[in-house]
Short mmCIF file of C-alpha atoms in Angstrom, two decimals:
data_model
loop_
_atom_site.label_atom_id
_atom_site.label_comp_id
_atom_site.label_asym_id
_atom_site.label_seq_id
_atom_site.Cartn_x
_atom_site.Cartn_y
_atom_site.Cartn_z
CA UNK A 1 100.23 86.18 91.81
CA UNK A 2 101.39 82.85 93.24
CA UNK A 3 98.63 80.27 93.56
CA UNK A 4 97.04 80.32 96.99
CA UNK A 5 98.51 83.67 98.01
CA UNK A 6 96.15 86.32 99.31
CA UNK A 7 96.68 89.94 100.09
CA UNK A 8 95.10 92.69 102.13
CA UNK A 9 96.59 96.04 101.18
CA UNK A 10 96.00 99.50 102.62
CA UNK A 11 97.00 102.54 100.57
CA UNK A 12 97.54 105.40 103.00
CA UNK A 13 97.57 108.15 100.37
CA UNK A 14 94.05 107.30 99.16
CA UNK A 15 92.82 105.61 102.38
CA UNK A 16 91.83 102.57 100.35
CA UNK A 17 91.65 98.90 101.37
CA UNK A 18 92.03 96.16 98.74
CA UNK A 19 91.34 92.53 99.64
CA UNK A 20 92.09 90.07 96.87
CA UNK A 21 93.09 86.54 95.97
CA UNK A 22 93.23 84.73 92.63
CA UNK A 23 89.48 84.99 92.13
CA UNK A 24 88.01 88.14 93.66
CA UNK A 25 88.71 91.72 94.70
CA UNK A 26 86.94 93.68 97.43
CA UNK A 27 87.79 97.37 97.56
CA UNK A 28 86.63 100.01 100.01
CA UNK A 29 87.80 103.41 101.16
CA UNK A 30 87.47 105.95 103.93
CA UNK A 31 85.04 108.61 102.71
CA UNK A 32 85.56 112.35 103.28
CA UNK A 33 83.28 112.23 106.36
CA UNK A 34 85.14 109.28 107.89
CA UNK A 35 82.59 106.59 107.03
CA UNK A 36 83.56 103.50 105.02
CA UNK A 37 82.41 103.28 101.42
CA UNK A 38 82.46 100.32 99.06
CA UNK A 39 84.11 100.82 95.68
CA UNK A 40 84.18 97.37 94.09
CA UNK A 41 83.30 93.73 94.72
CA UNK A 42 83.75 91.23 91.92
CA UNK A 43 86.28 89.49 89.73
CA UNK A 44 89.87 90.08 90.76
CA UNK A 45 91.44 93.24 89.38
CA UNK A 46 95.01 94.50 89.61
CA UNK A 47 95.94 96.63 92.55
CA UNK A 48 96.68 100.33 92.24
CA UNK A 49 97.34 103.20 94.60
CA UNK A 50 94.04 104.98 94.00
CA UNK A 51 90.61 103.65 93.04
CA UNK A 52 88.78 106.96 93.56
CA UNK A 53 87.47 106.84 89.99
CA UNK A 54 85.07 104.14 91.25
CA UNK A 55 83.51 106.52 93.78
CA UNK A 56 80.27 107.70 92.18
CA UNK A 57 79.71 111.28 93.29
CA UNK A 58 77.43 113.53 91.26
CA UNK A 59 74.77 116.13 91.87
CA UNK A 60 71.24 114.72 92.01
CA UNK A 61 67.92 116.44 92.71
CA UNK A 62 66.12 115.97 96.04
CA UNK A 63 69.26 114.72 97.76
CA UNK A 64 70.43 115.31 101.32
CA UNK A 65 74.07 116.37 101.30
CA UNK A 66 76.63 116.08 104.09
CA UNK A 67 78.57 119.32 103.55
CA UNK A 68 77.19 122.77 102.84
CA UNK A 69 78.23 123.89 99.38
CA UNK A 70 79.07 120.37 98.18
CA UNK A 71 76.02 118.98 96.39
CA UNK A 72 77.84 115.95 94.99
CA UNK A 73 78.73 114.18 98.23
CA UNK A 74 75.60 112.44 99.51
CA UNK A 75 75.58 109.20 101.50
CA UNK A 76 72.16 108.46 100.05
CA UNK A 77 73.67 107.53 96.68
CA UNK A 78 76.94 105.88 97.72
CA UNK A 79 77.63 102.22 98.40
CA UNK A 80 78.35 102.09 102.14
CA UNK A 81 80.02 99.41 104.24
CA UNK A 82 78.02 99.89 107.43
CA UNK A 83 75.30 102.57 107.11
CA UNK A 84 73.77 104.20 110.17
CA UNK A 85 70.58 106.03 111.03
CA UNK A 86 70.47 109.83 110.80
CA UNK A 87 73.37 110.30 108.41
CA UNK A 88 71.47 111.65 105.34
CA UNK A 89 71.23 108.08 103.99
CA UNK A 90 67.53 107.18 103.91
CA UNK A 91 67.99 103.51 103.10
CA UNK A 92 67.71 100.83 105.78
CA UNK A 93 70.57 101.14 108.30
CA UNK A 94 72.85 98.28 109.37
CA UNK A 95 72.62 99.30 113.04
CA UNK A 96 70.21 101.17 115.29
CA UNK A 97 71.34 102.28 118.74
CA UNK A 98 68.94 103.78 121.30
CA UNK A 99 70.70 106.17 123.68
CA UNK A 100 69.58 107.23 127.15
CA UNK A 101 68.42 110.61 125.86
CA UNK A 102 66.20 108.95 123.25
CA UNK A 103 68.42 109.68 120.26
CA UNK A 104 68.99 106.97 117.66
CA UNK A 105 71.54 108.87 115.59
CA UNK A 106 74.98 107.29 115.15
CA UNK A 107 78.16 108.46 113.45
CA UNK A 108 80.90 105.84 113.19
CA UNK A 109 84.10 107.25 111.71
CA UNK A 110 87.40 105.59 110.86
CA UNK A 111 90.04 105.19 113.57
CA UNK A 112 92.51 102.46 112.59
CA UNK A 113 92.95 98.97 111.16
CA UNK A 114 94.81 95.71 111.79
CA UNK A 115 95.63 92.75 109.53
CA UNK A 116 96.09 89.25 110.97
CA UNK A 117 96.68 85.75 109.63
CA UNK A 118 93.84 83.23 109.86
CA UNK A 119 90.26 83.85 110.96
CA UNK A 120 89.27 84.77 114.53
CA UNK A 121 86.54 82.80 116.28
CA UNK A 122 83.16 84.39 116.90
CA UNK A 123 82.56 83.74 120.57
CA UNK A 124 79.24 81.98 121.17
CA UNK A 125 78.31 81.90 117.47
CA UNK A 126 78.53 79.30 114.70
CA UNK A 127 80.98 80.39 112.02
CA UNK A 128 83.41 79.29 109.35
CA UNK A 129 86.98 78.65 110.49
CA UNK A 130 90.50 77.87 109.34
CA UNK A 131 92.66 74.94 110.40
CA UNK A 132 95.87 76.80 109.54
CA UNK A 133 96.55 80.52 109.66
CA UNK A 134 97.87 80.56 106.10
CA UNK A 135 94.40 79.60 104.81
CA UNK A 136 93.08 83.13 105.26
CA UNK A 137 93.79 86.71 106.27
CA UNK A 138 91.55 88.99 108.31
CA UNK A 139 91.18 92.75 108.18
CA UNK A 140 89.71 94.48 111.24
CA UNK A 141 88.62 98.08 110.67
CA UNK A 142 87.97 100.08 113.82
CA UNK A 143 85.43 102.91 113.80
CA UNK A 144 84.09 104.96 116.68
CA UNK A 145 81.15 107.18 117.51
CA UNK A 146 82.94 109.86 119.51
CA UNK A 147 79.72 111.31 120.97
CA UNK A 148 78.45 108.15 122.66
CA UNK A 149 81.77 106.28 122.91
CA UNK A 150 80.75 103.15 121.01
CA UNK A 151 83.49 101.33 119.10
CA UNK A 152 82.53 99.35 115.99
CA UNK A 153 84.93 96.76 114.59
CA UNK A 154 84.22 95.42 111.11
CA UNK A 155 85.97 92.12 110.36
CA UNK A 156 86.65 90.91 106.82
CA UNK A 157 88.24 87.49 106.24
CA UNK A 158 89.36 86.49 102.75
CA UNK A 159 90.26 82.86 102.08
CA UNK A 160 93.20 81.57 100.08
CA UNK A 161 91.55 79.03 97.82
CA UNK A 162 88.03 80.37 97.35
CA UNK A 163 86.29 83.49 96.11
CA UNK A 164 84.80 83.96 99.58
CA UNK A 165 84.79 86.80 102.08
CA UNK A 166 83.28 86.37 105.53
CA UNK A 167 82.22 89.35 107.57
CA UNK A 168 81.10 90.17 111.09
CA UNK A 169 80.64 93.22 113.30
CA UNK A 170 81.61 93.74 116.94
CA UNK A 171 80.46 96.54 119.26
CA UNK A 172 82.16 97.76 122.44
CA UNK A 173 80.74 100.42 124.74
CA UNK A 174 83.62 102.64 125.87
CA UNK A 175 81.28 105.45 126.87
CA UNK A 176 79.84 106.40 130.25
CA UNK A 177 76.16 105.81 129.43
CA UNK A 178 74.13 102.68 128.80
CA UNK A 179 72.84 102.09 125.28
CA UNK A 180 70.29 99.71 123.78
CA UNK A 181 71.46 97.95 120.63
CA UNK A 182 68.13 97.66 118.82
CA UNK A 183 69.40 96.11 115.63
CA UNK A 184 72.85 95.16 114.34
CA UNK A 185 73.65 93.40 111.07
CA UNK A 186 76.56 91.05 110.53
CA UNK A 187 77.16 92.85 107.27
CA UNK A 188 75.74 95.30 104.78
CA UNK A 189 76.29 94.88 101.06
CA UNK A 190 75.26 97.71 98.74
CA UNK A 191 75.12 96.59 95.13
CA UNK A 192 74.88 98.78 92.00
CA UNK A 193 71.48 98.96 90.33
CA UNK A 194 70.80 95.84 88.32
CA UNK A 195 68.02 93.48 87.23
CA UNK A 196 68.57 91.26 90.26
CA UNK A 197 66.68 88.16 91.30
CA UNK A 198 65.98 86.97 94.84
CA UNK A 199 66.91 83.27 94.90
CA UNK A 200 66.44 81.16 98.02
CA UNK A 201 66.29 77.48 98.99
CA UNK A 202 63.04 76.52 100.71
CA UNK A 203 61.11 73.31 101.31
CA UNK A 204 59.91 70.92 103.99
CA UNK A 205 61.07 67.81 105.79
CA UNK A 206 62.69 65.29 103.38
CA UNK A 207 62.34 67.70 100.45
CA UNK A 208 64.63 70.57 101.38
CA UNK A 209 66.37 73.17 99.27
CA UNK A 210 63.98 73.75 96.40
CA UNK A 211 65.06 76.75 94.33
CA UNK A 212 62.67 79.69 94.65
CA UNK A 213 63.13 82.74 92.45
CA UNK A 214 61.48 86.13 92.20
CA UNK A 215 62.53 89.49 90.90
CA UNK A 216 64.04 91.81 93.46
CA UNK A 217 61.75 94.83 93.59
CA UNK A 218 61.69 98.04 95.62
CA UNK A 219 60.88 97.43 99.27
CA UNK A 220 62.10 94.87 101.78
CA UNK A 221 62.29 91.18 100.87
CA UNK A 222 63.30 88.62 103.47
CA UNK A 223 63.61 84.95 104.33
CA UNK A 224 64.22 83.50 107.77
CA UNK A 225 63.48 80.98 110.48
CA UNK A 226 62.46 81.41 114.12
CA UNK A 227 63.24 77.80 115.06
CA UNK A 228 66.62 78.76 116.46
CA UNK A 229 68.40 77.00 113.62
CA UNK A 230 68.34 77.11 109.83
CA UNK A 231 65.73 74.31 109.60
CA UNK A 232 64.50 72.32 106.62
CA UNK A 233 62.02 75.05 105.64
CA UNK A 234 64.44 77.86 104.85
CA UNK A 235 68.11 77.20 104.19
CA UNK A 236 70.29 80.14 105.34
CA UNK A 237 71.42 81.09 101.87
CA UNK A 238 70.51 83.84 99.45
CA UNK A 239 71.77 84.44 95.93
CA UNK A 240 71.34 87.42 93.59
CA UNK A 241 71.83 86.42 89.95
CA UNK A 242 71.13 89.02 87.30
CA UNK A 243 68.23 87.41 85.45
CA UNK A 244 65.43 84.94 86.23
CA UNK A 245 66.11 81.33 85.30
CA UNK A 246 69.65 82.04 84.08
CA UNK A 247 71.85 79.50 85.85
CA UNK A 248 74.87 80.70 83.85
CA UNK A 249 74.41 84.33 84.77
CA UNK A 250 77.26 86.75 84.27
CA UNK A 251 77.32 87.62 87.97
CA UNK A 252 75.84 86.02 91.06
CA UNK A 253 76.37 87.19 94.64
CA UNK A 254 75.73 84.49 97.24
CA UNK A 255 75.28 85.05 100.96
CA UNK A 256 75.55 82.36 103.64
CA UNK A 257 74.91 84.13 106.96
CA UNK A 258 75.81 82.69 110.34
CA UNK A 259 72.46 83.63 111.87
CA UNK A 260 68.94 83.26 110.66
CA UNK A 261 67.45 86.42 109.16
CA UNK A 262 68.23 87.79 105.73
CA UNK A 263 66.59 90.79 104.13
CA UNK A 264 67.23 93.12 101.24
CA UNK A 265 65.64 96.23 99.84
CA UNK A 266 66.37 97.90 96.54
CA UNK A 267 70.05 98.71 96.39
CA UNK A 268 70.89 97.44 99.89
CA UNK A 269 71.27 94.06 101.55
CA UNK A 270 71.61 93.55 105.27
CA UNK A 271 72.15 90.30 107.14
CA UNK A 272 72.01 89.41 110.80
#
């Protein structure tokens, strides 16, 4: 691939999206129930028509399944792009919507996608940007909850020269009823089981960004600031290397969110 070139490819036959540049690949697909599932995020790999071999479906005990008679397809054990409450996935959801009738159940299914040059601005929010459109490409995946009429747009921007993907989520109420958006994450990142470490940069005035490490255990771990900005106490960055104290770890996933709260539980990371 020519240096600096990036690609966002959609394979219609397998309903698979592949975002890649010279350094990384990010692959996701439309699942049988219409939700988006993550297949791969890591070092760049060659494109192919079908990556379904990366979809981990197997029968497990004590699992809630989506379809009667199919005990292998369970959202509880898949890596999901934007998980919701009440879907048979009992991990922490990326969004919670309170409806007028008291229900909090959502079901966002795939509708369409668009690919554009550059990176769109996030109105009213601080965000990364491009000076020229050729510096990045952006994928916008549109999903909709047909019952309540809420449209969810997931935006993925991949940059030309860096192994970086930025993400955001946008909600539009096209229904006839009012809803209360209780919680909405900028992104959700499900990672495969691993001996991960929670690494953050904390400190105080004039001595910022000290490296703090602890093993990532079951339960919710978080770091944040209520100052209204990132502050000197907690820098808005989180990294997940694969072993404590190993600066040359084989893999390290770093997150730099636009807003101020970051949390992760075992197997799932959500950021808002």
